[in-house]
Short mmCIF file of C-alpha atoms and ligand atoms in Angstrom, two decimals:
data_model
loop_
_atom_site.label_atom_id
_atom_site.label_comp_id
_atom_site.label_asym_id
_atom_site.label_seq_id
_atom_site.Cartn_x
_atom_site.Cartn_y
_atom_site.Cartn_z
CA MET A 217 19.60 6.46 -5.57
CA SER A 218 22.60 8.31 -4.26
CA SER A 219 21.10 10.32 -1.47
CA ILE A 220 20.62 8.89 1.97
CA PRO A 221 17.07 8.46 3.16
CA PHE A 222 16.44 10.51 6.25
CA TYR A 223 12.94 9.54 7.18
CA ILE A 224 12.09 5.95 7.67
CA SER A 225 8.74 5.16 6.31
CA ASN A 226 5.86 2.84 6.17
CA SER A 227 5.80 2.76 2.42
CA LEU A 228 7.52 5.84 1.15
CA LEU A 229 10.80 7.57 1.69
CA PHE A 230 11.98 11.13 1.76
CA THR A 231 15.55 11.54 0.70
CA LYS A 232 17.87 14.38 1.61
CA THR A 233 17.05 15.94 -1.71
CA GLY A 234 13.44 16.00 -0.66
CA ILE A 235 12.40 13.48 -3.31
CA LEU A 236 9.60 11.22 -2.31
CA LYS A 237 10.24 7.68 -3.47
CA GLU A 238 8.17 4.61 -3.26
CA SER A 239 9.64 1.94 -1.11
CA ASN A 240 10.77 -0.89 -3.32
CA ASN A 241 13.59 -3.35 -3.33
CA LEU A 242 16.00 -0.84 -4.81
CA VAL A 243 15.30 1.70 -2.11
CA VAL A 244 15.25 -0.93 0.59
CA SER A 245 18.58 -2.35 -0.49
CA ASN A 246 19.92 1.19 -0.43
CA ILE A 247 18.64 1.62 3.11
CA LEU A 248 20.39 -1.54 4.13
CA LYS A 249 23.63 -0.11 2.82
CA ASN A 250 23.22 3.38 4.18
CA PRO A 251 22.83 4.90 7.59
CA PHE A 252 19.69 6.83 8.33
CA LYS A 253 18.25 8.46 11.31
CA PHE A 254 15.00 8.46 13.12
CA ILE A 255 13.70 11.73 14.33
CA GLY A 256 13.18 11.41 18.07
CA LEU A 257 15.47 8.45 18.51
CA ASN A 258 16.46 9.87 21.88
CA LYS A 259 12.86 9.58 22.98
CA LEU A 260 12.96 5.80 22.76
CA PRO A 261 16.06 5.15 24.84
CA LYS A 262 15.46 1.53 25.64
CA ARG A 263 15.01 0.36 22.08
CA ASN A 264 17.61 -0.01 19.44
CA ILE A 265 15.50 1.75 16.84
CA GLY A 266 18.56 2.34 14.67
CA MET A 267 18.40 -1.35 13.78
CA ALA A 268 14.95 -0.96 12.28
CA TRP A 269 14.95 -1.94 8.56
CA ARG A 270 17.83 -4.31 9.26
CA CYS A 271 15.96 -7.22 10.78
CA SER A 272 15.13 -9.13 7.58
CA ALA A 273 15.34 -12.91 7.77
CA ASP A 274 14.31 -15.99 5.82
CA SER A 275 11.65 -17.12 8.26
CA ASN A 276 9.07 -15.59 10.55
CA ASP A 277 10.88 -16.82 13.66
CA GLY A 278 14.15 -15.45 12.30
CA LEU A 279 12.57 -12.05 11.66
CA VAL A 280 11.11 -11.85 15.17
CA ASP A 281 14.39 -13.05 16.68
CA ASN A 282 16.22 -10.28 14.82
CA LEU A 283 13.72 -7.69 16.07
CA LYS A 284 14.28 -9.04 19.58
CA ASN A 285 18.07 -9.25 19.33
CA ASN A 286 18.09 -5.64 18.15
CA LYS A 287 15.89 -4.64 21.10
CA ILE A 288 13.01 -3.42 18.96
CA ILE A 289 10.96 -6.16 20.62
CA CYS A 290 11.46 -6.16 24.38
CA SER A 291 8.22 -7.71 25.61
CA GLU A 292 7.77 -11.48 25.70
CA ARG A 293 4.07 -11.01 24.91
CA VAL A 294 4.89 -9.11 21.72
CA GLU A 295 7.49 -11.71 20.75
CA LYS A 296 5.00 -14.50 21.34
CA ALA A 297 2.25 -12.78 19.34
CA MET A 298 4.52 -11.98 16.39
CA LYS A 299 5.99 -15.49 16.38
CA SER A 300 2.53 -17.01 16.36
CA VAL A 301 1.36 -15.00 13.34
CA ASP A 302 3.30 -15.89 10.19
CA ARG A 303 3.54 -12.79 7.96
CA LYS A 304 3.62 -15.07 4.92
CA LYS A 305 -0.08 -15.67 5.42
CA TYR A 306 -0.74 -11.92 5.07
CA VAL A 307 1.63 -10.97 2.26
CA SER A 308 2.89 -13.39 -0.35
CA HIS A 309 6.01 -11.57 -1.53
CA SER A 310 9.06 -10.87 0.65
CA PRO A 311 7.12 -11.53 3.87
CA TYR A 312 10.24 -11.62 6.05
CA MET A 313 11.93 -8.56 4.63
CA ASP A 314 11.99 -5.73 7.15
CA SER A 315 10.23 -3.29 4.87
CA PRO A 316 6.66 -2.49 3.87
CA GLN A 317 5.19 -4.45 0.96
CA GLN A 318 2.42 -3.47 -1.40
CA ILE A 319 -0.86 -5.27 -0.91
CA GLY A 320 -2.79 -3.50 -3.67
CA TYR A 321 -5.33 -0.65 -3.71
CA GLY A 322 -2.66 1.89 -2.75
CA ALA A 323 -2.01 0.15 0.57
CA THR A 324 0.93 -1.60 2.13
CA ILE A 325 1.48 -4.04 4.92
CA SER A 326 3.68 -2.03 7.28
CA ALA A 327 7.29 -2.98 7.89
CA PRO A 328 7.78 -5.60 10.62
CA HIS A 329 9.74 -3.15 12.76
CA MET A 330 6.80 -0.71 12.69
CA HIS A 331 4.40 -3.48 13.72
CA ALA A 332 6.79 -4.39 16.53
CA ILE A 333 7.12 -0.76 17.65
CA ALA A 334 3.32 -0.34 17.65
CA LEU A 335 2.70 -3.55 19.62
CA GLU A 336 5.44 -2.67 22.11
CA ASN A 337 3.94 0.78 22.56
CA MET A 338 0.43 -0.58 23.17
CA GLU A 339 1.53 -3.66 25.11
CA SER A 340 0.18 -2.66 28.50
CA PHE A 341 -3.16 -1.69 26.92
CA LEU A 342 -3.43 -4.95 24.97
CA ARG A 343 -3.87 -6.93 28.16
CA PRO A 344 -6.12 -10.02 28.24
CA GLY A 345 -9.76 -8.93 27.97
CA ALA A 346 -8.99 -5.54 26.43
CA LYS A 347 -10.93 -3.99 23.58
CA SER A 348 -9.00 -2.34 20.78
CA LEU A 349 -9.52 -0.64 17.44
CA ASP A 350 -7.15 -1.04 14.47
CA VAL A 351 -7.75 1.82 12.02
CA GLY A 352 -6.56 1.00 8.49
CA SER A 353 -6.42 -2.73 9.13
CA GLY A 354 -5.24 -3.53 5.58
CA SER A 355 -3.89 -7.08 5.39
CA GLY A 356 -5.23 -7.92 8.85
CA TYR A 357 -1.78 -8.96 10.12
CA LEU A 358 -1.52 -6.46 12.97
CA THR A 359 -5.18 -6.94 13.91
CA VAL A 360 -4.43 -10.63 14.47
CA CYS A 361 -1.31 -9.89 16.55
CA MET A 362 -3.40 -7.53 18.67
CA ALA A 363 -6.11 -10.19 18.99
CA GLU A 364 -3.49 -12.71 20.14
CA MET A 365 -2.49 -10.31 22.89
CA VAL A 366 -6.00 -9.45 24.16
CA GLY A 367 -6.83 -13.17 24.34
CA SER A 368 -10.14 -14.98 24.10
CA GLU A 369 -11.91 -12.50 26.40
CA GLY A 370 -10.73 -9.51 24.39
CA LYS A 371 -11.85 -8.00 21.11
CA VAL A 372 -10.19 -6.16 18.24
CA ILE A 373 -12.09 -4.31 15.56
CA GLY A 374 -10.32 -3.67 12.29
CA ILE A 375 -11.75 -0.78 10.31
CA GLU A 376 -10.64 -0.23 6.72
CA HIS A 377 -12.15 1.95 4.01
CA ILE A 378 -11.33 -0.24 0.97
CA PRO A 379 -13.88 -3.08 0.82
CA GLN A 380 -11.52 -5.32 -1.17
CA LEU A 381 -8.92 -5.03 1.58
CA VAL A 382 -11.51 -5.94 4.19
CA ASP A 383 -12.28 -9.03 2.10
CA MET A 384 -8.56 -9.78 1.85
CA ALA A 385 -8.09 -9.45 5.61
CA LYS A 386 -11.11 -11.65 6.30
CA SER A 387 -9.83 -14.27 3.90
CA ASN A 388 -6.31 -14.15 5.41
CA VAL A 389 -7.68 -14.56 8.93
CA GLN A 390 -10.17 -17.21 7.82
CA LYS A 391 -7.21 -19.30 6.64
CA ASP A 392 -4.95 -18.53 9.61
CA ARG A 393 -7.23 -18.07 12.64
CA PRO A 394 -10.81 -18.94 11.64
CA GLU A 395 -11.74 -19.17 15.32
CA PHE A 396 -10.99 -15.46 15.77
CA LEU A 397 -13.72 -14.59 13.28
CA GLU A 398 -16.17 -17.24 14.50
CA SER A 399 -15.86 -16.11 18.11
CA ASN A 400 -15.94 -12.41 17.17
CA ARG A 401 -12.58 -11.87 18.83
CA ILE A 402 -11.88 -10.03 15.57
CA GLU A 403 -14.40 -8.09 13.55
CA PHE A 404 -13.48 -6.39 10.26
CA LEU A 405 -15.59 -3.48 9.07
CA VAL A 406 -15.67 -1.28 6.00
CA GLY A 407 -15.67 2.34 7.08
CA ASP A 408 -13.86 5.62 7.37
CA GLY A 409 -11.47 5.09 10.26
CA ARG A 410 -11.20 8.84 10.82
CA ASN A 411 -14.53 8.50 12.62
CA GLY A 412 -13.31 5.57 14.69
CA TYR A 413 -16.09 3.15 15.49
CA PRO A 414 -18.30 4.68 18.19
CA GLU A 415 -20.65 1.67 18.30
CA GLU A 416 -18.02 -0.39 20.18
CA ALA A 417 -16.27 2.46 22.03
CA PRO A 418 -14.62 3.04 24.42
CA TYR A 419 -11.35 1.26 23.62
CA ASP A 420 -8.34 0.45 25.76
CA CYS A 421 -6.19 1.38 22.81
CA ILE A 422 -6.50 2.51 19.22
CA HIS A 423 -3.86 1.87 16.58
CA VAL A 424 -3.86 3.93 13.40
CA GLY A 425 -1.91 2.46 10.47
CA ALA A 426 -2.07 5.52 8.17
CA ALA A 427 -1.07 9.15 8.72
CA ALA A 428 -3.76 11.64 9.69
CA GLU A 429 -3.28 15.29 8.68
CA THR A 430 -4.34 16.23 12.18
CA THR A 431 -5.28 13.96 15.04
CA PRO A 432 -8.98 13.16 14.86
CA GLN A 433 -10.45 14.23 18.23
CA VAL A 434 -13.13 11.52 17.85
CA LEU A 435 -10.43 8.87 18.25
CA ILE A 436 -9.31 10.43 21.54
CA ASP A 437 -12.96 10.65 22.59
CA GLN A 438 -13.34 6.92 21.94
CA LEU A 439 -10.52 5.99 24.36
CA LYS A 440 -11.21 4.54 27.77
CA SER A 441 -9.80 6.22 30.87
CA PRO A 442 -7.09 5.03 30.89
CA GLY A 443 -6.46 4.42 27.23
CA ARG A 444 -3.84 5.00 24.55
CA LEU A 445 -3.89 6.14 20.93
CA PHE A 446 -0.91 5.32 18.66
CA ILE A 447 -1.14 7.46 15.54
CA PRO A 448 1.10 8.84 12.80
CA VAL A 449 0.23 12.50 12.17
CA GLY A 450 1.39 14.98 9.54
CA SER A 451 1.32 15.49 5.80
CA GLY A 452 4.92 16.60 5.14
CA SER A 453 6.91 15.56 8.16
CA GLN A 454 5.09 12.88 10.06
CA TYR A 455 5.52 11.77 13.63
CA ILE A 456 4.10 8.96 15.63
CA TYR A 457 2.18 10.40 18.55
CA GLN A 458 1.10 8.60 21.65
CA PHE A 459 -2.00 10.11 23.26
CA ASP A 460 -2.68 8.89 26.77
CA LYS A 461 -5.97 9.41 28.56
CA ASP A 462 -5.51 8.96 32.28
CA VAL A 463 -8.00 7.61 34.82
CA ASN A 464 -9.43 11.11 35.26
CA GLY A 465 -9.85 11.63 31.53
CA ASN A 466 -6.88 14.00 31.18
CA VAL A 467 -5.09 13.63 27.85
CA THR A 468 -1.35 13.97 27.28
CA LYS A 469 0.48 13.85 23.96
CA LYS A 470 3.98 12.55 23.32
CA SER A 471 5.93 12.55 20.05
CA LEU A 472 7.76 9.26 19.57
CA MET A 473 9.56 9.26 16.23
CA GLY A 474 9.56 10.54 12.69
CA VAL A 475 8.00 8.28 10.06
CA MET A 476 6.30 8.36 6.68
CA TYR A 477 3.07 6.43 6.38
CA VAL A 478 0.49 6.29 3.62
CA PRO A 479 -2.18 8.92 4.31
CA LEU A 480 -5.37 8.40 6.25
CA THR A 481 -7.53 9.71 3.47
CA ASP A 482 -10.64 9.35 1.30
CA ALA A 483 -11.00 6.02 -0.48
CA HIS A 484 -11.32 7.66 -3.93
CA LYS A 485 -8.12 9.65 -3.39
CA GLN A 486 -6.24 6.52 -2.36
CA LEU A 487 -7.55 4.54 -5.31
CA GLY A 488 -6.78 7.38 -7.71
CA GLY A 489 -3.11 6.52 -8.03
CA ALA A 490 -3.26 2.97 -6.83
CA ARG A 491 -1.83 -0.09 -8.50
CA ARG A 492 -4.15 -3.03 -8.02
N1 SAH B 535 -1.98 -1.89 9.18
C1 SAH B 535 -2.18 -2.51 7.91
C2 SAH B 535 -2.24 -1.54 6.74
C3 SAH B 535 -1.30 -0.35 6.76
S1 SAH B 535 -1.44 0.65 5.29
C4 SAH B 535 -1.11 -3.55 7.64
O1 SAH B 535 -0.02 -3.44 8.16
O2 SAH B 535 -1.38 -4.47 6.85
C5 SAH B 535 -2.70 1.80 5.80
C6 SAH B 535 -4.11 1.31 5.62
O3 SAH B 535 -5.00 2.36 5.98
C7 SAH B 535 -4.46 0.93 4.19
O4 SAH B 535 -5.00 -0.36 4.16
C8 SAH B 535 -5.50 1.98 3.78
O5 SAH B 535 -6.45 1.48 2.87
C9 SAH B 535 -6.11 2.34 5.12
N2 SAH B 535 -6.77 3.65 5.17
C10 SAH B 535 -6.36 4.83 4.66
N3 SAH B 535 -7.26 5.81 4.92
C11 SAH B 535 -8.27 5.23 5.62
C12 SAH B 535 -9.49 5.72 6.18
N4 SAH B 535 -9.88 6.99 6.06
N5 SAH B 535 -10.27 4.85 6.85
C13 SAH B 535 -9.91 3.53 6.97
N6 SAH B 535 -8.79 3.01 6.45
C14 SAH B 535 -7.96 3.85 5.79
#
């Protein structure tokens, strides 16, 4: 690939020629060699987002240290959570590479830097005792990090529309943190995350791990006052948006950065082109 990627992505890349490529080792190694830019970098002044994709290591601690040294992780609570959850238990191949990895059924485990950015963004809403929703919970990795942060009094619901991925997440967590499932600190559900999960609403924060074409209003409706929604939105160009509901229920929207995530879509569409 000769062109320089200009959107960083969860699992796919747009190049300057407009070609959409799947993220794989070839593309990732190209990223490591080439500069790229984040849209909206100036909107995240405190973090060294330009070092995203470059934090690969040969251990979980090394990966988290790199994310910290490059100021993608700034919070001790995020560092502690990510150090306590070994990615290897959620993806068997290249777990410490700072790139997304396929987990089957057309899904990926997001890149470590995107997990770090999401946890940093939601940090103040993932306080002990908080209730949170993880839409598109996939491997279960981020759900567990979130559960670490909300503590034993908190709760995180992972909603995922591919039943096999829900089984995979449950099995991963059963091996890594069985007590989280036994105590209901984490609950995994099969469902269309575009509807959120009204039964347990309202939530202190909602994380969405796949890109919505437009922001589902129901997710904003399911936020507490105050509460935060972290969501990639868009079908061509995608941006992470942060929606904040204040104590009076007023909602503000902030664009954080350009990304490319897998779509928040119908299960049959996702499975249509999926490699198992
Ligand atoms: N956050 C997870 C997965 C990210 S990939 C991780 O890092 O492991 C995005 C996930 O969203 C996939 O698992 C995909 O199956 C799921 N997804 C896509 N559309 C969805 C929908 N409508 N409802 C629920 N989950 C959805």
